[in-house]
XYZ file of C-alpha atoms in Angstrom:
486
model
C -35.052 -14.208 32.754
C -31.285 -14.796 32.834
C -29.594 -14.589 29.450
C -27.620 -17.666 28.351
C -23.875 -17.668 28.950
C -21.630 -19.732 26.680
C -18.070 -20.465 27.771
C -15.842 -21.102 24.749
C -13.074 -23.542 25.689
C -10.503 -25.746 23.981
C -6.798 -26.130 23.339
C -4.529 -23.182 22.553
C -4.902 -21.651 19.063
C -7.896 -23.662 17.947
C -10.153 -20.760 16.989
C -11.891 -19.955 20.293
C -11.487 -16.178 19.991
C -12.597 -16.314 16.358
C -15.831 -18.021 17.338
C -16.428 -15.471 20.113
C -15.806 -12.596 17.686
C -18.238 -13.954 15.094
C -21.014 -14.908 17.526
C -20.726 -11.614 19.406
C -20.412 -9.563 16.171
C -17.420 -7.857 17.737
C -14.321 -7.271 15.628
C -12.494 -5.863 18.664
C -11.944 -9.369 20.064
C -8.197 -9.978 19.932
C -7.270 -12.789 17.547
C -3.592 -13.658 17.216
C -1.687 -16.645 15.844
C 0.809 -16.537 18.707
C -0.087 -19.107 21.387
C -1.253 -17.876 24.758
C -2.738 -14.593 23.504
C -5.797 -15.043 25.736
C -4.554 -15.237 29.341
C -7.703 -14.308 31.247
C -11.343 -15.133 30.698
C -13.021 -12.214 28.922
C -16.744 -11.620 28.576
C -18.397 -10.323 25.404
C -22.121 -9.630 25.238
C -24.085 -9.861 22.006
C -26.391 -6.849 22.060
C -29.066 -5.386 19.826
C -30.346 -1.896 20.656
C -28.459 -2.034 23.938
C -30.149 -5.237 25.092
C -27.939 -8.239 25.862
C -29.294 -11.365 24.176
C -26.552 -13.772 25.191
C -23.016 -13.644 26.567
C -19.840 -15.354 25.414
C -16.778 -15.985 27.546
C -13.451 -16.233 25.744
C -11.082 -18.385 27.802
C -7.397 -19.370 27.775
C -6.612 -22.723 26.229
C -5.962 -25.906 28.192
C -2.290 -26.057 29.092
C -1.891 -28.992 31.506
C -5.024 -30.998 30.881
C -3.626 -34.424 31.703
C -2.037 -33.234 34.953
C -5.251 -31.444 35.950
C -7.309 -34.569 35.210
C -4.922 -36.662 37.301
C -5.435 -34.278 40.230
C -9.227 -34.518 39.895
C -9.143 -38.316 39.758
C -6.916 -38.475 42.813
C -9.327 -36.337 44.846
C -12.533 -37.999 43.665
C -14.465 -39.743 46.440
C -18.037 -40.029 45.195
C -18.877 -39.943 41.484
C -21.806 -37.600 42.089
C -19.446 -35.038 43.656
C -17.307 -34.497 40.556
C -18.437 -30.903 40.108
C -17.508 -30.284 43.732
C -14.053 -31.742 43.086
C -13.603 -29.315 40.159
C -14.626 -26.490 42.453
C -12.080 -27.681 45.025
C -9.448 -27.799 42.264
C -10.072 -24.124 41.476
C -10.042 -23.078 45.132
C -6.732 -24.797 45.799
C -4.895 -23.684 42.665
C -6.291 -20.235 41.918
C -3.483 -17.697 42.174
C -0.818 -20.294 42.792
C 0.434 -20.493 39.231
C 0.373 -24.285 38.782
C -2.821 -24.483 36.725
C -3.630 -20.829 35.932
C -5.288 -21.416 32.572
C -7.302 -24.422 33.701
C -8.622 -22.455 36.691
C -9.451 -19.477 34.509
C -11.449 -21.479 31.967
C -13.253 -23.693 34.518
C -14.439 -20.862 36.775
C -17.115 -19.375 34.441
C -18.363 -22.892 33.678
C -18.994 -23.635 37.340
C -20.734 -20.273 37.614
C -23.393 -21.621 35.263
C -22.048 -21.198 31.744
C -22.727 -23.787 29.062
C -19.669 -25.240 27.344
C -18.778 -24.684 23.685
C -15.799 -26.969 23.218
C -13.813 -25.935 20.135
C -11.619 -28.483 18.373
C -9.506 -28.213 15.250
C -10.630 -31.098 13.045
C -7.626 -30.588 10.759
C -5.346 -32.192 13.377
C -5.589 -35.814 14.575
C -7.528 -36.708 17.707
C -5.196 -37.530 20.657
C -5.311 -38.647 24.309
C -4.598 -35.035 25.289
C -7.901 -33.980 23.781
C -9.617 -36.830 25.575
C -8.283 -35.482 28.883
C -9.739 -32.054 28.094
C -13.142 -33.538 27.320
C -13.158 -35.631 30.470
C -12.426 -32.556 32.602
C -15.339 -30.738 30.957
C -17.570 -33.721 31.635
C -16.673 -33.479 35.341
C -18.226 -29.989 35.537
C -21.701 -31.505 34.934
C -22.611 -28.473 32.777
C -24.421 -28.561 29.381
C -21.907 -28.821 26.561
C -21.616 -28.837 22.792
C -18.624 -29.565 20.570
C -17.784 -27.281 17.634
C -15.544 -28.719 14.912
C -13.504 -25.871 13.477
C -11.373 -27.084 10.550
C -8.505 -24.597 10.383
C -6.290 -26.211 7.721
C -6.867 -28.458 4.702
C -6.300 -31.810 6.452
C -9.570 -33.383 7.531
C -9.858 -35.664 10.562
C -13.531 -34.943 11.136
C -14.604 -38.609 11.164
C -11.919 -39.459 13.721
C -12.933 -36.507 15.893
C -16.611 -37.386 15.776
C -15.842 -40.866 17.035
C -13.828 -39.461 19.939
C -16.371 -36.753 20.761
C -19.235 -39.263 20.897
C -17.999 -40.426 24.285
C -18.490 -37.001 25.886
C -20.804 -34.892 23.712
C -24.309 -35.624 22.438
C -24.301 -32.516 20.251
C -21.601 -31.819 17.651
C -21.642 -29.176 14.942
C -19.183 -28.154 12.225
C -18.628 -24.430 12.607
C -15.810 -22.446 11.001
C -15.960 -18.929 12.411
C -14.086 -17.489 9.418
C -16.574 -18.722 6.826
C -19.999 -18.967 8.468
C -22.918 -16.851 7.362
C -25.965 -15.679 9.268
C -27.826 -18.877 8.456
C -25.189 -21.013 10.193
C -25.105 -18.715 13.202
C -28.855 -19.088 13.588
C -28.526 -22.855 13.232
C -26.042 -22.844 16.094
C -28.450 -20.893 18.314
C -31.253 -23.304 17.427
C -29.026 -26.227 18.406
C -28.014 -24.594 21.684
C -31.661 -24.581 22.779
C -31.372 -28.353 23.072
C -28.746 -27.950 25.801
C -31.141 -26.278 28.213
C -34.946 -26.113 28.030
C -34.868 -22.834 29.934
C -33.102 -21.223 26.982
C -35.904 -21.814 24.512
C -37.492 -18.454 25.226
C -34.381 -16.208 25.480
C -32.690 -17.781 22.461
C -35.953 -17.672 20.520
C -36.150 -13.970 21.358
C -32.537 -13.570 20.292
C -33.224 -15.122 16.871
C -36.263 -12.889 16.353
C -34.206 -9.851 17.332
C -31.464 -10.843 14.889
C -34.075 -11.190 12.136
C -35.480 -7.722 12.871
C -31.992 -6.238 13.145
C -30.945 -7.496 9.744
C -34.103 -6.071 8.201
C -33.242 -2.743 9.788
C -29.633 -2.926 8.636
C -30.646 -3.483 5.025
C -33.215 -0.688 5.177
C -30.714 1.665 6.804
C -28.009 0.760 4.278
C -30.491 1.408 1.460
C -31.139 4.879 2.869
C -27.391 5.562 3.022
C -27.060 4.535 -0.634
C -30.038 6.707 -1.576
C -28.520 9.682 0.257
C -25.217 9.126 -1.546
C -26.967 8.926 -4.923
C -28.869 12.153 -4.252
C -25.672 13.939 -3.302
C -23.676 12.554 -6.237
C -26.296 13.193 -8.902
C -26.968 16.757 -7.731
C -23.340 17.672 -7.043
C -22.396 20.942 -8.724
C -19.209 22.944 -8.171
C -18.015 26.273 -9.429
C -15.167 28.715 -9.019
C -14.272 32.211 -10.188
C -10.987 32.933 -11.964
C -9.495 36.103 -13.414
C -10.432 36.507 -17.041
C -6.813 36.868 -18.117
C -5.663 33.631 -16.447
C -4.875 30.465 -18.318
C -8.105 28.511 -17.767
C -6.735 25.001 -18.212
C -5.145 24.639 -14.741
C -8.342 25.962 -13.132
C -10.478 23.570 -15.141
C -8.325 20.618 -14.144
C -8.360 21.656 -10.474
C -12.144 22.041 -10.474
C -12.632 18.701 -12.177
C -10.292 17.095 -9.635
C -12.370 18.572 -6.801
C -15.522 17.236 -8.421
C -14.086 13.729 -8.846
C -12.711 13.713 -5.311
C -16.073 14.701 -3.848
C -17.781 11.896 -5.756
C -15.289 9.437 -4.320
C -15.683 10.898 -0.840
C -19.467 10.613 -0.978
C -19.173 6.966 -1.988
C -16.543 6.240 0.682
C -18.725 7.863 3.360
C -21.643 5.697 2.262
C -19.488 2.567 2.528
C -18.298 3.631 5.971
C -21.898 3.938 7.148
C -22.653 0.434 5.871
C -19.667 -0.954 7.779
C -20.905 0.656 10.975
C -24.414 -0.762 10.456
C -22.906 -4.247 10.621
C -20.545 -3.498 13.532
C -17.394 -3.761 11.398
C -15.808 -0.799 13.130
C -12.179 -1.967 12.950
C -12.226 -3.366 9.430
C -9.255 -2.417 7.259
C -10.222 -1.710 3.642
C -7.898 -1.828 0.640
C -9.278 1.080 -1.382
C -6.557 0.669 -4.025
C -8.384 -2.337 -5.454
C -11.549 -0.280 -5.884
C -11.091 1.802 -9.050
C -12.056 5.452 -8.979
C -15.554 6.401 -10.076
C -14.503 8.127 -13.284
C -12.074 5.361 -14.234
C -14.816 2.786 -13.728
C -17.159 4.616 -16.078
C -14.490 5.087 -18.698
C -13.919 1.366 -19.252
C -16.444 -0.739 -21.113
C -15.031 -3.768 -19.323
C -16.101 -2.207 -16.054
C -19.730 -2.082 -17.189
C -19.543 -5.823 -17.736
C -17.742 -6.152 -14.428
C -20.663 -4.509 -12.641
C -23.264 -6.050 -14.967
C -24.334 -2.538 -16.029
C -25.560 -2.614 -19.605
C -25.387 0.284 -22.034
C -28.886 -0.362 -23.352
C -30.111 0.693 -19.902
C -28.985 4.225 -20.752
C -30.891 3.999 -24.031
C -34.000 2.702 -22.267
C -33.820 5.450 -19.666
C -33.442 8.104 -22.330
C -36.328 6.623 -24.302
C -38.584 6.740 -21.251
C -37.705 10.371 -20.597
C -38.209 11.219 -24.274
C -41.578 9.493 -24.314
C -42.752 11.655 -21.412
C -41.726 14.825 -23.254
C -43.263 13.613 -26.491
C -46.452 12.669 -24.689
C -46.695 16.193 -23.358
C -46.489 17.502 -26.933
C -49.226 15.115 -28.047
C -51.438 16.251 -25.204
C -50.871 19.931 -26.005
C -52.186 19.475 -29.555
C -55.189 17.479 -28.484
C -54.073 14.227 -30.100
C -53.894 15.633 -33.615
C -50.269 14.508 -33.824
C -51.448 10.863 -33.762
C -48.838 10.137 -31.004
C -46.007 11.301 -33.292
C -44.575 13.283 -30.395
C -44.364 10.205 -28.187
C -42.787 8.105 -30.939
C -40.253 10.754 -31.891
C -39.506 11.597 -28.256
C -38.895 7.929 -27.466
C -36.512 7.520 -30.416
C -34.588 10.724 -29.840
C -34.396 10.168 -26.099
C -33.149 6.612 -26.568
C -30.431 7.688 -28.986
C -29.417 10.547 -26.696
C -29.184 8.175 -23.755
C -27.049 5.705 -25.677
C -24.771 8.412 -27.065
C -24.442 9.918 -23.604
C -23.277 6.623 -22.188
C -20.373 6.583 -24.676
C -19.366 10.250 -24.530
C -18.531 10.487 -20.850
C -14.849 9.563 -21.444
C -14.489 12.814 -23.441
C -15.248 14.898 -20.375
C -11.648 15.445 -19.350
C -10.729 17.153 -22.647
C -13.959 18.875 -23.717
C -14.670 22.415 -22.527
C -18.397 21.985 -23.110
C -19.305 18.859 -21.155
C -23.060 18.225 -21.474
C -22.730 14.733 -20.046
C -21.080 15.952 -16.847
C -23.124 19.103 -16.523
C -20.504 21.117 -18.497
C -17.673 23.423 -17.666
C -19.156 26.789 -18.650
C -17.276 30.054 -19.069
C -19.429 33.035 -18.085
C -18.035 36.598 -17.737
C -19.814 38.590 -15.007
C -21.768 41.475 -16.584
C -21.077 44.136 -14.010
C -17.362 43.604 -13.458
C -15.054 46.462 -14.378
C -12.608 45.862 -17.251
C -9.756 45.501 -14.755
C -11.640 43.099 -12.495
C -13.450 40.838 -14.936
C -13.648 37.199 -13.860
C -14.887 34.027 -15.437
C -16.954 31.404 -13.687
C -16.168 27.735 -14.137
C -18.990 25.312 -13.371
C -19.040 21.532 -13.339
C -22.006 19.281 -12.663
C -24.506 17.975 -12.045
C -23.927 14.452 -13.372
C -26.216 13.590 -16.285
C -24.766 10.363 -17.637
C -27.617 7.834 -17.505
C -25.401 4.874 -16.655
C -23.817 6.578 -13.685
C -26.647 5.859 -11.179
C -26.505 2.159 -12.101
C -22.750 2.017 -11.586
C -23.056 3.686 -8.175
C -25.900 1.365 -7.167
C -24.173 -1.776 -8.415
C -20.966 -0.949 -6.553
C -22.872 -0.144 -3.349
C -24.971 -3.313 -3.446
C -21.928 -5.502 -4.012
C -20.048 -3.721 -1.235
C -23.017 -4.232 1.099
C -22.998 -7.939 0.237
C -19.299 -8.199 1.171
C -19.992 -6.602 4.547
C -23.211 -8.505 5.286
C -21.586 -11.875 4.622
C -18.248 -11.154 6.315
C -17.760 -12.848 9.729
C -16.353 -10.531 12.373
C -13.539 -12.986 13.097
C -11.837 -12.305 9.774
C -8.950 -9.925 10.225
C -7.383 -9.704 6.749
C -7.797 -6.502 4.814
C -11.026 -6.311 2.840
C -10.363 -6.242 -0.903
C -12.901 -4.318 -2.940
C -12.233 -6.083 -6.202
C -15.865 -7.267 -6.123
C -15.161 -10.216 -8.393
C -18.240 -11.713 -10.038
C -18.424 -15.364 -10.994
C -18.347 -15.522 -14.791
C -20.645 -18.544 -14.645
C -23.288 -16.668 -12.683
C -26.028 -15.606 -15.083
C -28.237 -14.173 -12.345
C -29.335 -10.586 -12.975
C -28.606 -8.300 -10.039
C -31.538 -6.097 -11.050
C -34.831 -7.378 -12.464
C -36.705 -5.533 -15.200
C -39.376 -4.500 -12.711
C -36.767 -3.106 -10.315
C -35.003 -1.330 -13.159
C -38.221 0.314 -14.270
C -38.909 1.534 -10.737
C -35.324 2.709 -10.316
C -35.484 4.632 -13.608
C -38.636 6.378 -12.435
C -37.147 7.291 -9.067
C -33.967 8.658 -10.668
C -36.034 10.883 -12.986
C -38.024 12.134 -9.985
C -34.784 12.610 -8.100
C -33.415 15.013 -10.703
C -36.578 17.117 -10.470
C -37.190 17.019 -6.714
C -34.298 15.474 -4.758
C -35.762 15.866 -1.266
C -39.173 14.460 -2.176
C -37.802 11.452 -4.066
C -35.277 10.378 -1.447
C -37.600 8.110 0.586
C -39.095 6.417 -2.465
C -35.632 5.887 -3.929
C -34.452 4.270 -0.664
C -37.452 1.905 -0.701
C -36.663 0.926 -4.293
C -33.004 0.289 -3.426
C -34.050 -1.781 -0.396
C -36.198 -4.010 -2.619
C -33.291 -4.471 -5.040
C -30.922 -5.317 -2.168
C -33.336 -7.830 -0.631
C -33.759 -9.558 -3.971
C -29.993 -9.584 -4.537
C -29.380 -11.152 -1.122
C -32.299 -13.562 -1.433
C -33.436 -11.784 1.721
C -36.663 -13.562 2.555
C -35.326 -17.025 1.843
C -32.108 -16.032 3.646
C -33.979 -15.364 6.896
C -37.047 -17.554 6.450
C -35.621 -20.159 8.794
C -35.814 -17.776 11.777
């Protein structure tokens, strides 16, 4: 069955290319403010797994609509032959230079494409627009009007009244602000234009649903991989015993910090690729470094990461150790081991969450794995060296900070239309009035368990950790309600 083709038409600089970019999920579509950027009709296919689901044609804007309409009216003989007159118009003027843009935008329509007529509802309706709509009506092709309000002025009511004469279907659609829900709504509405499209567009919506499930699952695996690498990262270096150790310690710590940042940046890059944002420019300067984030209490609030989580995680780990002691003495301790282990572990977790800022000045760094000085036993007196070691990360809040940052970054990418060209700011601002928890108690409990397993057996825990992160992401995005309309 032939896939639907939608020809996006309208006046110059009214958002046609933006709509094509968003609907095709293609950030390579050229979008410029300068008029006349699109000179030739260009085709962009929306594909999933290599299969084209529908095609969009980006066209030049109308340039001489009133003159073109006058030509059509002059050559009209029988009302039923209007499409033939449009075809004659193209044949006579193609390549001549008098109506190049009109010919270019009308050709794919007469080849069977449905019309998506884009108007800027922030400017007043005019007779020029009426001429454009009348020309489109002459093609006898299915058509829908999209009201794209570019600026603050709102003439939507005026536009609707004018559009009623030529379009049965009208939809407000701003390509720079729409989410997946509104894209699906547009596809559902397009089915009305042509009964033959019910099956292919229905298949397209199902494919989009499955693709977004896959993208979230795949992003969760990328985050899990990054967490495994960051939490198990350990670096070392050998230095002559007689050297001043401070420069070597600082250099090793810098390497460690840089690798943490690189692992996170690689994870974010993979998420961008999952959502086809391959040309997106990112302002990394607004995304504080990992260590700097952890050092500021305000950042914990910023990411909604609470210090009592570190205490709870430590308490859980302590309870496990204490329980083992109770079991070893056959219960004669009356669960004292569990109680003591829970208390000690909780205090250790809480203290650990506060002591991380001391890492940069403390030689013994238990909360960052420690910088340890170990002379090699078998080195000769003239060739003795010391080994500096840093890592792995043991701060209990660190996994939450990494996860919170990754989930919020994923949300920015998932909800970002491909038509937006401004640099992505990673400030990740949270609404102060939003009391919604980004992680439920049940998810936190599962995440705690997976992190403890991760420390013991990284390779075995990776899949379970990814599944846990996926569940947290789906809840954060309202995933099932978000796609339930498909």
